[in-house]
């Protein structure tokens, strides 16, 4: 497993660094488009300066994000060759659409947005800015369609002759409820991070007594955008949790630390897990917890009386609720794996009757195919503590951001924000916590679905390329150094541009 663990570490490293750049791209593109729309409406040159300032920061972040994203796509071939073979026909399709449609849309109008201020009409320039924003978010959509399929594989059929999954319905894959909810929740989190970033930089100017008017205007746009998208974030999060309950019940059980399923389940608002708790034992789950009654049943089943299965139900089975035991799923999976082997053996011998028999057994058990590679039922349980604490950290921070947006917007409307220096400092401090919340969300999504690379079909240790772990170790540390260097470079360039300020950047004149 050592090479698998290092491959996971390398891909996790790349994904975490990549997602430090993506959220700002998703939200800041729309914030810039809003600011330019205000400029075109008012003809106020200060709004043009504001737009150009934030546009520069967007461009710096966009360039670094592209570099890390390309490396991550290559890793599917180098570190996860078995996965790429098994689902390449499906996983590659949305990524191809992303490159052909969304990325080309961004690239085409990106140059106009940056260099076309005096070369195209104001309306066409504004259109270019909006198209870049739409293209950025379309890129996220197709990437998250691919990720959503891994969480809930539909619209496909397994071909035993090639040992590959083949797409039967592109629309099913593209419009999967899991993919759509994941996309909406992910972009909403990016919008909130972007709003926090705009607020934090603007608040820093106000604390320093610089660019007062333009900083206040930026602060209002950031707070307004953040408040609206926070509401959207809550609704998309609700739908995402519902989809997890329906499609990935083990992940939900880990998110909430539920071992024994129950009707009228409460939502744990805060809790400390018992580190001694194991599936099937009688130890208490929590050392301390505060639970909101009925909330989890409402969230997961849209019913106050709804049943939420726990880890023990999913491992040992629950006949009353129609939940099969993990042992039975593993047995079914082993039948599927053996049937695939028998099919290939019969194919070599040209025995069509044996091929048909093996294929029938395979089809009957294909929904449990991945379980055939598990050695014990306990392997089907994700890291509960990591998933639980990441989920609750994400929710807690999101709630605090919502309150911060309300307070800042109220003080801005009252034209009194400059007096509340503690609130301004909170705006500055909140910026890194926005990223922490987003990364915690991805930990929930990816760690919470372990051990699966593809839910129920392929465990991670089967998906990995069989490489010498020293090769992966070397590339891991090379990427760690490279990504850290890129991050430091971006932060340095960003800081330099922020230090210059609105006036210097827009007109070449010092404030």
XYZ file of C-alpha atoms in Angstrom:
511
model
C 0.000 0.000 0.000
C 2.979 2.347 0.358
C 2.950 3.464 -3.276
C -0.834 3.955 -3.054
C -0.505 6.163 0.027
C 2.185 8.275 -1.627
C 0.075 8.596 -4.776
C -2.861 9.722 -2.654
C -0.624 12.201 -0.840
C 0.678 13.612 -4.106
C -2.773 14.017 -5.632
C -4.116 15.488 -2.383
C -1.230 17.969 -2.308
C -1.931 19.038 -5.893
C -5.671 19.337 -5.287
C -5.258 21.395 -2.113
C -2.832 23.819 -3.744
C -4.991 24.048 -6.884
C -8.052 24.880 -4.829
C -6.223 27.763 -3.188
C -6.436 29.539 -6.563
C -9.733 28.299 -8.036
C -12.248 29.874 -5.589
C -10.882 33.380 -6.071
C -11.068 32.938 -9.846
C -14.712 31.802 -9.686
C -15.990 34.672 -7.583
C -13.664 37.555 -8.383
C -14.482 37.254 -12.095
C -18.142 38.023 -11.341
C -17.268 40.772 -8.854
C -15.103 42.454 -11.514
C -17.950 42.141 -14.039
C -20.356 43.749 -11.547
C -17.936 46.608 -10.899
C -17.419 47.222 -14.614
C -21.187 47.197 -15.123
C -21.476 49.932 -12.499
C -18.736 51.895 -14.264
C -20.492 51.621 -17.630
C -23.745 52.758 -16.018
C -22.316 55.691 -14.007
C -19.341 56.721 -16.212
C -17.510 57.406 -12.946
C -13.764 56.992 -13.572
C -13.262 55.846 -9.999
C -15.303 52.745 -10.769
C -13.014 52.124 -13.743
C -10.000 52.335 -11.441
C -11.684 49.954 -9.010
C -12.453 47.496 -11.812
C -8.901 47.551 -13.185
C -7.413 47.070 -9.738
C -9.431 43.940 -8.955
C -9.004 42.722 -12.538
C -5.230 42.701 -12.073
C -5.509 40.603 -8.924
C -7.869 38.240 -10.757
C -5.373 37.826 -13.606
C -2.479 36.988 -11.283
C -4.540 34.328 -9.519
C -5.929 32.927 -12.787
C -2.488 32.286 -14.263
C -1.210 30.351 -11.247
C -4.428 28.332 -11.018
C -4.087 27.116 -14.601
C -0.563 25.826 -13.933
C -1.586 23.668 -10.959
C -4.728 22.422 -12.733
C -2.809 21.080 -15.724
C -0.467 19.109 -13.459
C -3.428 17.553 -11.644
C -4.930 16.269 -14.899
C -1.624 14.648 -15.903
C -1.552 12.784 -12.589
C -4.585 10.739 -13.631
C -2.402 9.084 -16.244
C 0.820 8.814 -14.264
C -0.434 7.831 -10.797
C -3.918 6.455 -11.482
C -3.573 4.463 -14.694
C -5.945 1.667 -13.581
C -8.598 4.252 -12.806
C -8.047 5.989 -16.152
C -8.397 2.687 -18.009
C -11.520 1.655 -16.094
C -13.456 4.924 -16.579
C -11.468 6.973 -19.094
C -14.293 6.993 -21.636
C -16.616 8.628 -19.091
C -14.286 10.703 -16.961
C -12.498 12.112 -19.995
C -15.669 13.345 -21.712
C -16.576 16.233 -19.360
C -12.899 17.205 -19.093
C -12.723 17.342 -22.894
C -15.833 19.532 -23.029
C -14.288 21.757 -20.365
C -11.155 22.221 -22.477
C -12.926 22.679 -25.815
C -15.798 24.921 -24.716
C -15.248 26.575 -21.345
C -11.480 27.064 -21.390
C -11.479 28.364 -24.961
C -14.260 30.785 -24.003
C -12.105 32.070 -21.155
C -8.938 32.223 -23.240
C -10.611 33.995 -26.161
C -12.034 36.873 -24.161
C -9.359 36.978 -21.475
C -7.067 39.024 -23.721
C -9.880 41.420 -24.633
C -10.720 41.869 -20.971
C -7.141 42.764 -20.053
C -5.840 44.594 -23.109
C -8.940 45.813 -24.887
C -9.907 48.827 -22.775
C -8.992 51.311 -25.533
C -9.276 48.893 -28.468
C -12.913 47.784 -28.329
C -16.135 49.541 -27.414
C -17.046 49.772 -23.700
C -20.040 47.482 -24.209
C -18.001 44.805 -25.976
C -15.360 45.016 -23.255
C -18.037 44.532 -20.609
C -19.412 41.568 -22.569
C -15.910 40.067 -22.658
C -15.598 40.436 -18.895
C -18.916 38.676 -18.306
C -17.991 35.909 -20.765
C -14.708 35.278 -18.941
C -16.660 35.010 -15.680
C -19.157 32.608 -17.256
C -16.343 30.604 -18.877
C -14.505 30.258 -15.556
C -17.607 28.892 -13.901
C -18.400 26.616 -16.851
C -14.926 25.124 -16.429
C -15.789 24.388 -12.819
C -19.082 22.816 -13.897
C -17.503 20.250 -16.220
C -14.741 19.392 -13.774
C -17.301 18.867 -11.022
C -19.442 16.757 -13.351
C -16.441 14.424 -13.593
C -15.998 14.461 -9.824
C -19.727 14.018 -9.259
C -19.708 10.895 -11.416
C -17.014 9.420 -9.175
C -19.290 10.039 -6.197
C -22.398 8.668 -7.954
C -21.645 6.706 -11.147
C -24.674 6.716 -13.484
C -25.309 6.863 -17.213
C -22.762 4.139 -17.926
C -22.440 0.424 -18.623
C -19.539 -1.912 -17.917
C -18.155 -3.788 -20.906
C -16.509 -7.041 -19.708
C -14.810 -7.560 -23.058
C -12.679 -4.440 -22.564
C -12.938 -4.141 -18.753
C -13.972 -0.526 -19.269
C -17.033 1.524 -18.412
C -18.813 2.991 -21.430
C -21.134 5.986 -21.430
C -24.782 5.238 -22.220
C -26.202 8.707 -21.552
C -24.155 11.897 -21.579
C -27.112 13.846 -20.148
C -27.375 11.496 -17.173
C -23.699 12.026 -16.427
C -23.820 15.806 -16.979
C -27.068 16.400 -15.077
C -26.498 13.958 -12.238
C -28.130 15.369 -9.075
C -24.892 14.791 -7.185
C -22.839 16.622 -9.826
C -25.254 19.567 -10.002
C -25.468 19.976 -6.218
C -21.686 19.652 -5.900
C -21.161 22.296 -8.588
C -23.586 24.764 -7.006
C -22.142 24.316 -3.531
C -18.541 24.550 -4.733
C -18.991 27.729 -6.749
C -20.982 29.269 -3.891
C -18.050 28.643 -1.556
C -15.765 30.269 -4.140
C -18.025 33.313 -4.272
C -17.911 33.658 -0.488
C -14.104 33.407 -0.483
C -13.893 36.084 -3.183
C -16.213 38.353 -1.220
C -14.065 37.875 1.892
C -10.938 38.661 -0.148
C -12.413 41.914 -1.525
C -13.630 42.887 1.940
C -10.290 42.050 3.547
C -8.200 44.110 1.116
C -10.673 47.008 1.239
C -10.713 46.921 5.040
C -6.897 47.034 5.059
C -6.994 50.243 3.004
C -9.487 51.781 5.414
C -7.328 50.811 8.389
C -4.351 52.477 6.675
C -6.406 55.534 5.710
C -5.809 54.976 1.970
C -8.216 55.096 -0.974
C -11.115 55.763 1.382
C -13.831 56.262 -1.232
C -12.819 53.423 -3.533
C -12.158 51.076 -0.607
C -15.648 51.759 0.771
C -17.195 51.113 -2.632
C -15.303 47.845 -2.957
C -16.314 46.915 0.565
C -19.997 47.443 -0.251
C -19.773 45.320 -3.399
C -17.874 42.587 -1.546
C -20.267 42.508 1.412
C -23.361 42.552 -0.825
C -22.000 39.814 -3.047
C -20.961 37.804 0.008
C -24.334 38.109 1.722
C -26.285 36.991 -1.345
C -23.941 34.104 -2.098
C -23.915 33.006 1.558
C -27.665 32.492 1.353
C -27.094 30.543 -1.860
C -24.354 28.570 -0.086
C -26.749 27.481 2.676
C -29.400 26.285 0.210
C -26.868 24.458 -1.973
C -25.327 22.922 1.138
C -28.750 21.664 2.198
C -29.270 20.022 -1.200
C -25.744 18.596 -1.144
C -26.361 17.020 2.279
C -29.623 15.541 0.999
C -27.852 13.970 -1.976
C -25.140 12.555 0.290
C -27.824 10.975 2.496
C -29.480 9.349 -0.500
C -26.384 8.279 -2.439
C -23.523 8.006 0.097
C -25.032 7.139 3.503
C -21.686 6.015 4.933
C -20.247 9.457 4.263
C -23.165 11.123 6.046
C -22.772 8.780 9.015
C -19.113 9.832 9.272
C -19.983 13.521 8.837
C -22.327 13.370 11.828
C -20.624 10.633 13.850
C -23.676 8.341 13.712
C -23.054 4.725 14.610
C -26.597 3.553 15.314
C -29.293 4.714 12.918
C -32.380 6.431 14.232
C -35.654 8.082 13.348
C -36.043 11.774 14.230
C -32.257 12.114 14.128
C -30.757 15.293 15.497
C -28.018 17.349 13.892
C -24.826 17.655 15.946
C -24.115 21.385 16.128
C -21.008 20.811 18.219
C -19.414 17.693 19.616
C -16.230 15.951 20.706
C -15.921 12.381 19.458
C -14.924 9.556 21.737
C -11.552 8.366 20.322
C -12.134 4.888 21.788
C -15.360 4.345 19.814
C -15.325 1.468 17.316
C -18.062 0.058 15.072
C -20.180 -2.532 16.881
C -19.023 -1.748 20.434
C -21.009 -0.228 23.284
C -18.806 2.810 23.867
C -20.544 6.232 23.732
C -19.995 8.084 20.448
C -19.346 11.502 21.984
C -17.570 12.800 25.038
C -19.735 15.881 24.664
C -22.252 17.029 22.077
C -24.955 19.617 21.478
C -27.629 18.363 19.099
C -30.485 20.131 17.299
C -33.497 17.762 17.506
C -35.022 16.400 14.254
C -32.695 18.551 12.120
C -30.728 15.711 10.494
C -33.869 13.769 9.539
C -35.238 16.925 7.942
C -31.932 17.615 6.203
C -31.379 14.085 4.940
C -34.893 12.742 4.371
C -37.082 15.885 4.228
C -39.117 14.327 7.033
C -38.993 14.844 10.796
C -39.588 11.102 11.239
C -37.042 10.087 8.575
C -34.573 7.290 9.316
C -30.862 8.067 9.096
C -28.692 4.922 8.942
C -25.551 4.746 11.024
C -22.212 3.068 10.526
C -23.352 -0.078 12.350
C -26.473 -0.373 10.168
C -24.368 -0.115 7.026
C -21.719 -2.560 8.275
C -23.848 -5.216 9.939
C -27.080 -4.688 8.019
C -30.589 -3.704 9.093
C -33.283 -6.029 7.783
C -36.134 -3.805 8.969
C -34.823 -0.949 6.808
C -33.759 -3.105 3.885
C -30.059 -2.413 4.396
C -27.782 -5.252 3.327
C -24.805 -6.121 5.495
C -21.325 -5.258 4.310
C -20.358 -8.928 4.361
C -23.132 -9.695 1.863
C -21.998 -6.831 -0.367
C -18.412 -8.058 -0.237
C -19.589 -11.581 -1.143
C -21.593 -10.150 -4.050
C -18.583 -8.128 -5.157
C -16.324 -11.198 -5.129
C -18.857 -12.968 -7.330
C -18.664 -10.073 -9.783
C -14.857 -10.059 -9.798
C -14.753 -13.842 -10.321
C -17.391 -13.588 -13.070
C -15.221 -11.066 -14.913
C -12.252 -13.438 -14.656
C -14.417 -16.342 -15.860
C -15.681 -14.249 -18.768
C -12.146 -13.498 -19.937
C -11.122 -17.148 -19.579
C -14.161 -18.283 -21.591
C -13.448 -15.611 -24.201
C -9.956 -16.987 -24.755
C -11.419 -20.467 -25.234
C -14.181 -19.197 -27.500
C -16.865 -20.688 -25.188
C -19.858 -18.424 -25.855
C -22.182 -20.237 -23.442
C -19.736 -19.807 -20.572
C -19.247 -16.163 -21.560
C -23.002 -15.542 -21.434
C -23.303 -17.236 -18.045
C -20.397 -15.249 -16.574
C -21.725 -12.002 -18.017
C -25.148 -12.596 -16.440
C -23.580 -13.179 -13.012
C -21.453 -10.076 -13.493
C -24.441 -7.893 -14.375
C -26.415 -9.147 -11.373
C -23.591 -8.230 -9.000
C -21.991 -5.274 -10.779
C -23.448 -2.732 -8.323
C -21.190 -4.306 -5.662
C -18.174 -4.862 -7.937
C -15.785 -2.701 -5.924
C -16.599 -4.468 -2.654
C -14.982 -7.599 -4.078
C -11.595 -5.931 -3.573
C -12.143 -5.186 0.138
C -10.506 -7.532 2.610
C -12.834 -6.710 5.498
C -16.030 -4.754 6.092
C -14.183 -2.286 8.316
C -12.353 -1.029 5.223
C -15.639 0.476 4.031
C -15.672 2.978 6.914
C -14.005 6.329 6.137
C -11.890 8.179 8.733
C -14.719 9.312 10.998
C -12.888 11.944 13.078
C -11.345 13.689 10.057
C -14.680 13.792 8.230
C -16.682 14.849 11.286
C -14.443 17.716 12.404
C -13.872 18.978 8.840
C -17.621 19.102 8.217
C -18.402 20.981 11.414
C -15.514 23.397 10.940
C -16.820 24.199 7.445
C -20.367 24.813 8.695
C -19.247 26.907 11.680
C -17.026 29.167 9.583
C -19.707 29.565 6.907
C -22.186 30.727 9.547
C -19.697 33.242 10.958
C -19.001 34.633 7.479
C -22.731 35.165 6.962
C -22.923 37.237 10.161
C -19.832 39.221 9.168
C -21.367 40.125 5.786
C -24.526 41.380 7.492
C -22.604 43.531 10.000
C -20.273 45.015 7.379
C -23.081 45.788 4.956
C -25.148 47.418 7.690
C -22.232 49.610 8.796
C -21.480 50.543 5.188
C -25.075 51.550 4.580
C -24.944 53.632 7.752
C -21.687 55.185 6.445
C -20.073 54.291 9.760
C -17.736 51.444 8.879
C -14.488 53.411 9.267
C -15.107 53.909 13.017
C -15.350 50.184 13.732
C -11.699 49.204 13.452
C -12.243 45.834 15.149
C -14.752 44.901 12.459
C -12.278 45.970 9.779
C -9.606 43.793 11.355
C -12.088 40.910 11.397
C -12.516 41.401 7.648
C -8.759 41.114 7.160
C -8.434 38.086 9.427
C -11.405 36.330 7.796
C -9.662 35.983 4.405
C -7.500 32.902 5.237
C -10.377 31.335 7.168
C -12.455 31.392 3.988
C -9.863 29.154 2.365
C -9.737 26.911 5.425
C -13.520 26.424 5.210
C -13.313 25.540 1.504
C -10.466 23.077 1.984
C -12.372 21.501 4.892
C -15.330 21.041 2.543
C -13.163 19.175 0.057
C -11.787 16.987 2.833
C -15.375 16.050 3.705
C -16.167 15.286 0.054
C -13.063 13.204 -0.665
C -11.980 11.679 2.660
C -15.630 11.020 3.534
C -16.069 8.721 0.516
C -13.042 6.562 1.220
C -12.128 3.849 0.418
C -13.637 4.591 -2.986
C -12.058 6.142 -6.064
C -15.422 5.431 -7.728
C -18.266 4.875 -5.307
C -18.978 1.109 -4.954
C -17.057 0.250 -8.148
C -13.345 0.820 -7.563
C -11.393 1.223 -4.314
C -8.470 3.626 -4.262
C -5.841 0.899 -3.881
C -7.062 -0.765 -7.100
C -7.180 2.555 -8.982
C -3.513 3.393 -8.435
C -0.688 2.749 -10.868
C 1.756 0.133 -9.579
C 4.764 2.422 -9.242
C 7.819 2.185 -7.048
C 7.006 4.332 -4.040
C 10.403 6.054 -4.233
C 9.431 7.487 -7.645
C 6.230 8.934 -6.209
C 8.085 10.231 -3.147
C 10.573 12.125 -5.300
C 7.849 13.726 -7.436
C 5.820 14.505 -4.295
C 8.607 16.625 -2.816
C 9.348 18.227 -6.189
C 5.679 19.250 -6.473
C 5.649 20.403 -2.847
C 8.579 22.717 -3.519
C 7.187 23.891 -6.859
C 3.668 24.605 -5.577
C 4.979 26.352 -2.474
C 7.186 28.500 -4.690
C 4.209 29.340 -6.923
C 2.076 30.201 -3.897
C 4.784 32.435 -2.437
C 5.249 34.090 -5.834
C 1.532 34.757 -6.139
C 1.280 36.150 -2.617
C 4.293 38.375 -3.284
C 2.921 39.708 -6.579
C -0.532 40.189 -5.032
C 0.955 42.073 -2.091
C 2.933 44.302 -4.449
C -0.185 45.170 -6.453
C -2.230 45.791 -3.317
C 0.511 48.043 -1.963
C 0.382 50.099 -5.179
C -3.307 50.701 -4.668
C -6.135 51.827 -6.926
C -4.789 55.160 -8.263
C -1.257 54.048 -9.068
C -2.455 50.978 -10.900
C -5.179 52.732 -12.881
C -3.562 56.046 -13.824
C 0.127 55.741 -12.992
C -0.223 58.525 -10.427
C 0.489 58.186 -6.727
C -2.303 58.840 -4.291
